[in-house]
């Protein structure tokens, strides 16, 4: 079998590395417009060969579309148009409603499987890929009933084989939930980074004073703007709502601090502590 990774970055590269360990006889081909990414992907053993998009689609049984979401929207109709019968395209995009809407308009919709692995780091590119990224993580498949049973089984099998826990939902549900549990945390981290950089012009002072708590909270601010700006744009309605809710809590926290209302501050923090119980439950599943 041949699998193509279209956009050889963190997610696509990690998927290939993990599958390669499970299935050493599978051949992986890479498609990427960056010559640097091509060289790194070959050097790390993520792919065996670099091809053009047209070449990859003709030889690959499974095509993994792992570009930023704006490129997925632009490329998906073209991929489906050129895709031979019996072949499958899956995406790894962090938004789903717009991507699935684009797919729904194509007569080869059944050959597409909408996938989002709930995994990542603040780093990007094939150099950041590693085989331990995906095992044990959750992965969401949207609109499974719209995918051909053979395509769905193929994707489902590979995701399970790399050790992922599969969940099914609609694209609308996906984008709403992800606005709160993923997209908002990235915006918060970007905003915190900007706030500190604006206030503390002396970078040495920041590095000297920064605790592990600050570093972990602001870690996501190192994420790729080229990847996240399109995500925020495609999910802007849900992200805006999540931001509005978040800002309201920030205002209430500020009011409690300004008025020296220690009881309210303690109450807010005590209620927020419950997130630990919820996250522990996620870990145990």
Short mmCIF file of C-alpha atoms in Angstrom, two decimals, residues 249 251-257 259-272:
data_model
loop_
_atom_site.label_atom_id
_atom_site.label_comp_id
_atom_site.label_asym_id
_atom_site.label_seq_id
_atom_site.Cartn_x
_atom_site.Cartn_y
_atom_site.Cartn_z
CA UNK A 249 -15.35 36.07 33.52
CA UNK A 251 -14.26 41.28 34.02
CA UNK A 252 -15.90 39.61 37.04
CA UNK A 253 -12.50 38.54 38.34
CA UNK A 254 -11.16 42.08 37.90
CA UNK A 255 -14.18 43.53 39.72
CA UNK A 256 -13.67 41.12 42.64
CA UNK A 257 -9.98 42.05 42.88
CA UNK A 259 -13.29 45.68 45.29
CA UNK A 260 -11.13 43.46 47.53
CA UNK A 261 -13.87 40.85 47.43
CA UNK A 262 -11.78 37.91 48.60
CA UNK A 263 -14.84 35.68 49.03
CA UNK A 264 -15.82 36.00 45.36
CA UNK A 265 -12.23 35.46 44.19
CA UNK A 266 -11.98 32.30 46.29
CA UNK A 267 -15.34 31.11 44.97
CA UNK A 268 -14.24 31.63 41.34
CA UNK A 269 -11.01 29.72 41.88
CA UNK A 270 -12.67 26.91 43.82
CA UNK A 271 -15.19 26.39 41.03
CA UNK A 272 -12.40 26.51 38.44
#
